[in-house]
Coordinates of C-alpha atoms in Angstrom, one line a residue:
N22 CA 26.6 17.1 -18.1
P23 CA 23.4 18.3 -16.2
I24 CA 20.1 19.1 -18.1
A25 CA 19.5 22.4 -16.1
S26 CA 22.2 24.6 -14.0
D27 CA 20.2 23.4 -10.8
L28 CA 20.1 20.1 -11.8
S29 CA 24.0 19.4 -11.3
D30 CA 24.3 17.4 -7.6
M31 CA 23.9 13.7 -7.4
R32 CA 20.8 13.3 -6.0
P33 CA 19.9 11.1 -2.9
S34 CA 16.8 11.0 -3.4
L35 CA 14.0 12.1 -6.5
I36 CA 11.3 13.3 -4.0
P37 CA 13.1 16.7 -3.8
G38 CA 12.7 17.1 -7.5
L39 CA 9.5 16.1 -8.1
V40 CA 8.2 18.3 -5.0
A41 CA 9.3 20.9 -6.7
A42 CA 7.8 20.3 -9.8
A43 CA 4.4 19.7 -8.3
Q44 CA 4.8 23.6 -6.4
N45 CA 5.7 24.6 -9.8
N46 CA 2.8 23.6 -11.2
G47 CA 0.7 24.7 -8.4
D48 CA 2.1 27.7 -8.7
R49 CA 0.6 28.5 -12.0
G50 CA -2.5 26.9 -11.3
F51 CA -2.8 23.6 -11.2
A52 CA -2.6 22.3 -7.8
N53 CA -3.9 18.8 -8.0
V54 CA -1.1 17.2 -9.8
A55 CA 0.9 13.5 -10.0
L56 CA 4.0 13.4 -11.1
F57 CA 6.7 10.0 -11.2
E58 CA 10.3 10.0 -12.4
V59 CA 12.8 7.1 -12.9
G60 CA 16.8 7.7 -12.0
Q61 CA 19.6 7.2 -10.5
V62 CA 20.2 8.2 -7.1
F63 CA 23.2 8.0 -4.7
R64 CA 23.7 7.5 -1.2
G65 CA 27.4 7.7 -1.2
D66 CA 31.1 8.1 -3.8
R67 CA 31.1 4.6 -4.2
P68 CA 30.0 3.0 -7.6
Q69 CA 28.0 0.5 -5.2
D70 CA 25.7 3.2 -3.5
Q71 CA 24.1 4.3 -7.0
F72 CA 20.7 2.9 -7.5
T73 CA 18.3 3.0 -9.5
A74 CA 14.8 4.8 -7.5
A75 CA 11.4 4.7 -8.8
S76 CA 9.4 7.4 -7.1
G77 CA 6.2 9.8 -7.4
V78 CA 4.0 12.9 -5.0
R79 CA 0.1 13.2 -5.5
R80 CA -0.8 17.3 -4.7
G81 CA -3.8 18.1 -3.5
L82 CA -6.5 16.2 -4.5
A83 CA -5.3 14.0 -7.5
K84 CA -6.1 10.6 -6.0
P85 CA -5.7 7.4 -8.0
T86 CA -9.3 7.7 -8.6
G87 CA -9.2 10.9 -10.0
I88 CA -10.9 14.4 -9.8
G89 CA -12.8 16.9 -11.2
R90 CA -16.9 15.8 -12.4
H91 CA -16.1 12.1 -13.0
W92 CA -18.0 9.3 -11.6
S93 CA -15.1 7.7 -9.8
A94 CA -13.6 10.7 -8.7
S95 CA -12.9 11.5 -4.9
D96 CA -13.4 15.2 -3.3
G97 CA -10.7 14.4 -1.0
E98 CA -7.2 15.3 -0.5
V99 CA -4.5 12.9 -1.1
D100 CA -3.3 11.0 1.8
V101 CA -0.7 8.5 3.3
F102 CA -2.9 5.2 1.6
D103 CA -2.5 6.6 -2.1
A104 CA 0.6 6.8 -1.6
K105 CA 1.2 3.4 0.2
A106 CA -0.9 1.9 -3.2
D107 CA 1.8 3.8 -5.6
A108 CA 4.3 2.3 -3.9
L109 CA 2.7 -1.3 -3.5
A110 CA 1.3 -1.0 -7.3
V111 CA 5.5 -0.4 -8.7
L112 CA 6.6 -2.9 -6.7
A113 CA 4.0 -5.3 -8.5
A114 CA 4.9 -4.1 -12.1
A115 CA 8.7 -4.6 -11.4
G116 CA 8.2 -7.8 -10.5
A117 CA 8.4 -8.2 -6.5
P118 CA 7.2 -10.8 -4.2
T119 CA 4.1 -9.1 -3.6
Q120 CA 2.7 -12.0 -1.1
A121 CA 6.5 -11.4 1.1
L122 CA 6.4 -7.8 1.5
Q123 CA 6.0 -6.6 5.0
V124 CA 4.5 -2.7 5.6
V125 CA 5.4 -1.5 9.3
P126 CA 5.0 2.0 10.0
G127 CA 7.0 4.7 10.1
G128 CA 10.0 5.9 7.5
P129 CA 12.4 8.7 6.9
P130 CA 12.9 12.0 9.0
W131 CA 11.1 13.9 5.8
F132 CA 8.1 12.0 6.1
H133 CA 5.1 12.4 8.5
P134 CA 6.0 10.3 11.5
G135 CA 2.8 9.1 12.3
R136 CA 1.8 8.8 8.4
S137 CA 4.4 6.8 6.6
G138 CA 5.4 3.5 6.2
S139 CA 8.3 1.3 5.2
I140 CA 7.8 -1.6 2.8
Q141 CA 10.5 -4.3 3.7
I142 CA 11.3 -8.3 2.7
G143 CA 12.8 -9.5 6.5
P144 CA 13.9 -6.9 8.5
Q145 CA 16.9 -6.1 6.8
N146 CA 16.4 -5.5 3.2
V147 CA 14.1 -1.9 2.7
L148 CA 12.7 -1.6 -0.5
G149 CA 11.0 1.7 -0.1
H150 CA 9.2 3.6 1.4
F151 CA 5.8 5.9 1.8
G152 CA 4.0 8.4 3.3
E153 CA 2.9 12.3 3.9
L154 CA 5.7 14.8 3.7
H155 CA 6.5 16.3 6.8
P156 CA 5.5 20.3 7.5
R157 CA 9.1 20.4 8.4
A158 CA 10.2 19.4 4.9
L159 CA 7.4 21.4 2.6
E160 CA 9.1 24.6 4.6
I161 CA 12.7 23.8 4.1
L162 CA 11.3 22.8 0.2
D163 CA 9.1 25.9 0.3
A164 CA 6.1 23.6 -0.7
E165 CA 2.5 23.2 0.2
G166 CA 0.3 20.7 1.2
P167 CA -1.0 18.3 1.0
L168 CA 1.4 16.6 -0.7
V169 CA 2.4 12.7 -0.3
A170 CA 5.4 10.5 -1.9
F171 CA 6.9 7.4 -2.5
E172 CA 10.2 6.1 -3.1
V173 CA 11.3 2.7 -4.0
I174 CA 14.9 1.3 -4.5
L175 CA 14.1 -0.9 -7.9
E176 CA 17.9 -3.2 -7.0
K177 CA 16.4 -4.0 -3.7
I178 CA 13.9 -6.2 -5.5
P179 CA 15.3 -9.7 -5.2
E180 CA 15.5 -11.9 -7.8
P181 CA 12.5 -14.7 -8.8
K182 CA 13.8 -17.7 -7.9
A183 CA 14.5 -20.4 -10.5
R184 CA 11.8 -23.0 -11.1
A185 CA 11.6 -26.7 -12.7
T186 CA 10.0 -26.6 -15.7
R187 CA 6.9 -28.5 -15.6
A188 CA 3.3 -29.1 -17.2
R189 CA 0.6 -26.7 -16.3
P190 CA -2.1 -27.9 -13.7
V191 CA -4.9 -28.3 -15.2
L192 CA -7.9 -25.4 -14.7
E193 CA -10.4 -26.4 -12.0
L194 CA -13.3 -24.3 -12.4
S195 CA -16.2 -24.4 -10.3
P196 CA -19.9 -24.5 -11.5
F197 CA -20.7 -22.7 -8.3
Q198 CA -22.2 -19.5 -7.5
P199 CA -18.6 -18.0 -5.1
L200 CA -20.0 -16.0 -2.2
E201 CA -19.2 -13.0 -0.1
R202 CA -19.0 -11.9 2.9
D203 CA -18.5 -8.8 5.2
F204 CA -16.5 -8.8 8.5
A205 CA -15.8 -5.5 10.6
F206 CA -12.7 -6.2 13.4
V207 CA -12.3 -3.4 16.1
V208 CA -8.2 -3.6 16.6
D209 CA -5.7 -1.7 18.5
R210 CA -4.6 1.1 16.0
A211 CA -1.1 -0.6 15.6
V212 CA -2.7 -3.7 13.9
N213 CA -2.0 -4.2 10.3
A214 CA -4.6 -4.8 7.9
A215 CA -2.4 -7.6 6.2
D216 CA -2.2 -8.9 9.7
I217 CA -5.7 -9.5 9.4
L218 CA -6.2 -10.4 5.5
R219 CA -3.3 -13.3 7.1
A220 CA -5.3 -14.4 9.5
A221 CA -9.1 -14.7 7.3
Q222 CA -7.4 -16.4 5.2
S223 CA -5.8 -19.2 6.8
A224 CA -9.2 -20.1 8.6
D225 CA -10.6 -22.1 5.4
R226 CA -7.3 -21.9 2.4
K227 CA -9.4 -24.5 0.3
L228 CA -12.7 -22.7 0.7
I229 CA -11.2 -18.9 0.7
T230 CA -10.2 -17.9 -2.5
N231 CA -9.6 -13.8 -1.9
V232 CA -9.7 -11.5 0.8
K233 CA -9.9 -8.1 0.6
V234 CA -9.9 -4.7 2.3
F235 CA -13.3 -2.4 1.9
D236 CA -12.9 0.0 4.5
V237 CA -10.3 1.5 7.7
Y238 CA -12.2 3.8 10.4
E239 CA -11.2 5.6 13.4
G240 CA -13.9 8.5 14.7
A241 CA -16.9 8.0 16.6
G242 CA -18.0 4.6 18.1
I243 CA -14.5 3.1 17.8
E244 CA -12.9 3.8 21.6
P245 CA -9.7 5.8 21.2
G246 CA -6.2 3.5 20.7
K247 CA -8.7 1.6 18.6
K248 CA -9.7 1.3 14.5
S249 CA -11.8 -0.7 12.7
I250 CA -11.1 -2.6 9.5
A251 CA -13.6 -4.0 7.6
I252 CA -12.6 -6.9 4.9
T253 CA -14.3 -8.8 2.3
V254 CA -14.3 -13.2 2.1
T255 CA -14.5 -14.4 -1.2
L256 CA -16.0 -17.9 -0.4
Q257 CA -15.6 -20.8 -3.6
P258 CA -17.6 -24.1 -3.0
R259 CA -15.9 -26.6 -5.2
E260 CA -18.3 -29.8 -4.9
K261 CA -21.4 -28.6 -3.6
T262 CA -23.4 -25.4 -3.1
M263 CA -23.1 -24.4 0.8
T264 CA -25.5 -24.1 3.3
D265 CA -26.2 -21.5 6.1
A266 CA -24.9 -23.8 8.6
E267 CA -22.0 -24.3 6.5
I268 CA -21.3 -20.4 5.4
D269 CA -21.7 -19.5 9.1
A270 CA -18.9 -22.2 10.4
V271 CA -16.7 -20.4 8.2
A272 CA -17.4 -17.2 9.4
A273 CA -17.0 -18.3 12.9
K274 CA -13.7 -19.6 12.1
I275 CA -12.9 -16.5 10.3
V276 CA -14.0 -14.3 13.4
A277 CA -12.0 -17.0 16.1
E278 CA -8.7 -16.4 13.7
V279 CA -8.7 -13.1 13.4
G280 CA -9.0 -12.6 17.1
K281 CA -6.2 -15.7 17.8
R282 CA -3.7 -13.7 15.5
T283 CA -4.4 -9.9 15.9
A284 CA -7.1 -10.2 19.2
G285 CA -9.6 -8.1 16.6
V286 CA -13.3 -8.2 18.1
L287 CA -15.9 -8.3 15.6
R288 CA -17.6 -5.0 15.3
A289 CA -21.3 -4.8 16.6

């Protein structure tokens, strides 16, 4: 039996209910909320059309870093990157192979076409979607933005492959201090940050232990149709302290590899 008379229908998505709950909070003076739900969704009337979805919405200033008078709080409104981070975090917690996940632009029509994305493993297995809700969708749901959301289907996550039992390799700790170098590349707007991360990592898989994005920028100083993606690369020497010349050589390989794979150029 339904828990309420207005919740008696089989839902194709959890997002409308979460949007309504967020709006109810806003109507009562709590405009900045983040809500999450795991539940059943139905894409048809057959048993195989029933799935378990994990969905969430953020409204107003409810960014992952928090709001209000706090050192880590942000004064910006929620955006597509917050929804993307939530979706990826849920998939990682559910055991998805994060290295195999691909993020492609666009999603269902209730998302903004230019501020949404889909997460998939290969072209056939779409695990979920994220993004800013389309203004028309907000109008139909009688809700006020800014509002971002995500939804992932847990059954779409592949089972982990069985691995042969073997002794763990010896943990190798380096006595040498790791180094970090920052790079900012100007690329076409369509280029994904993940492509730049993979290109940089491939420049020297032995020395490069981590690559992460710390800034994405479009605006003054960047030509139309382009964006700047800034990354931090961590180098871990294994045998000796690296000289400036050796560090510069690795940096040159990173720039060359990113240029070859994404046509990105080092930002002046």
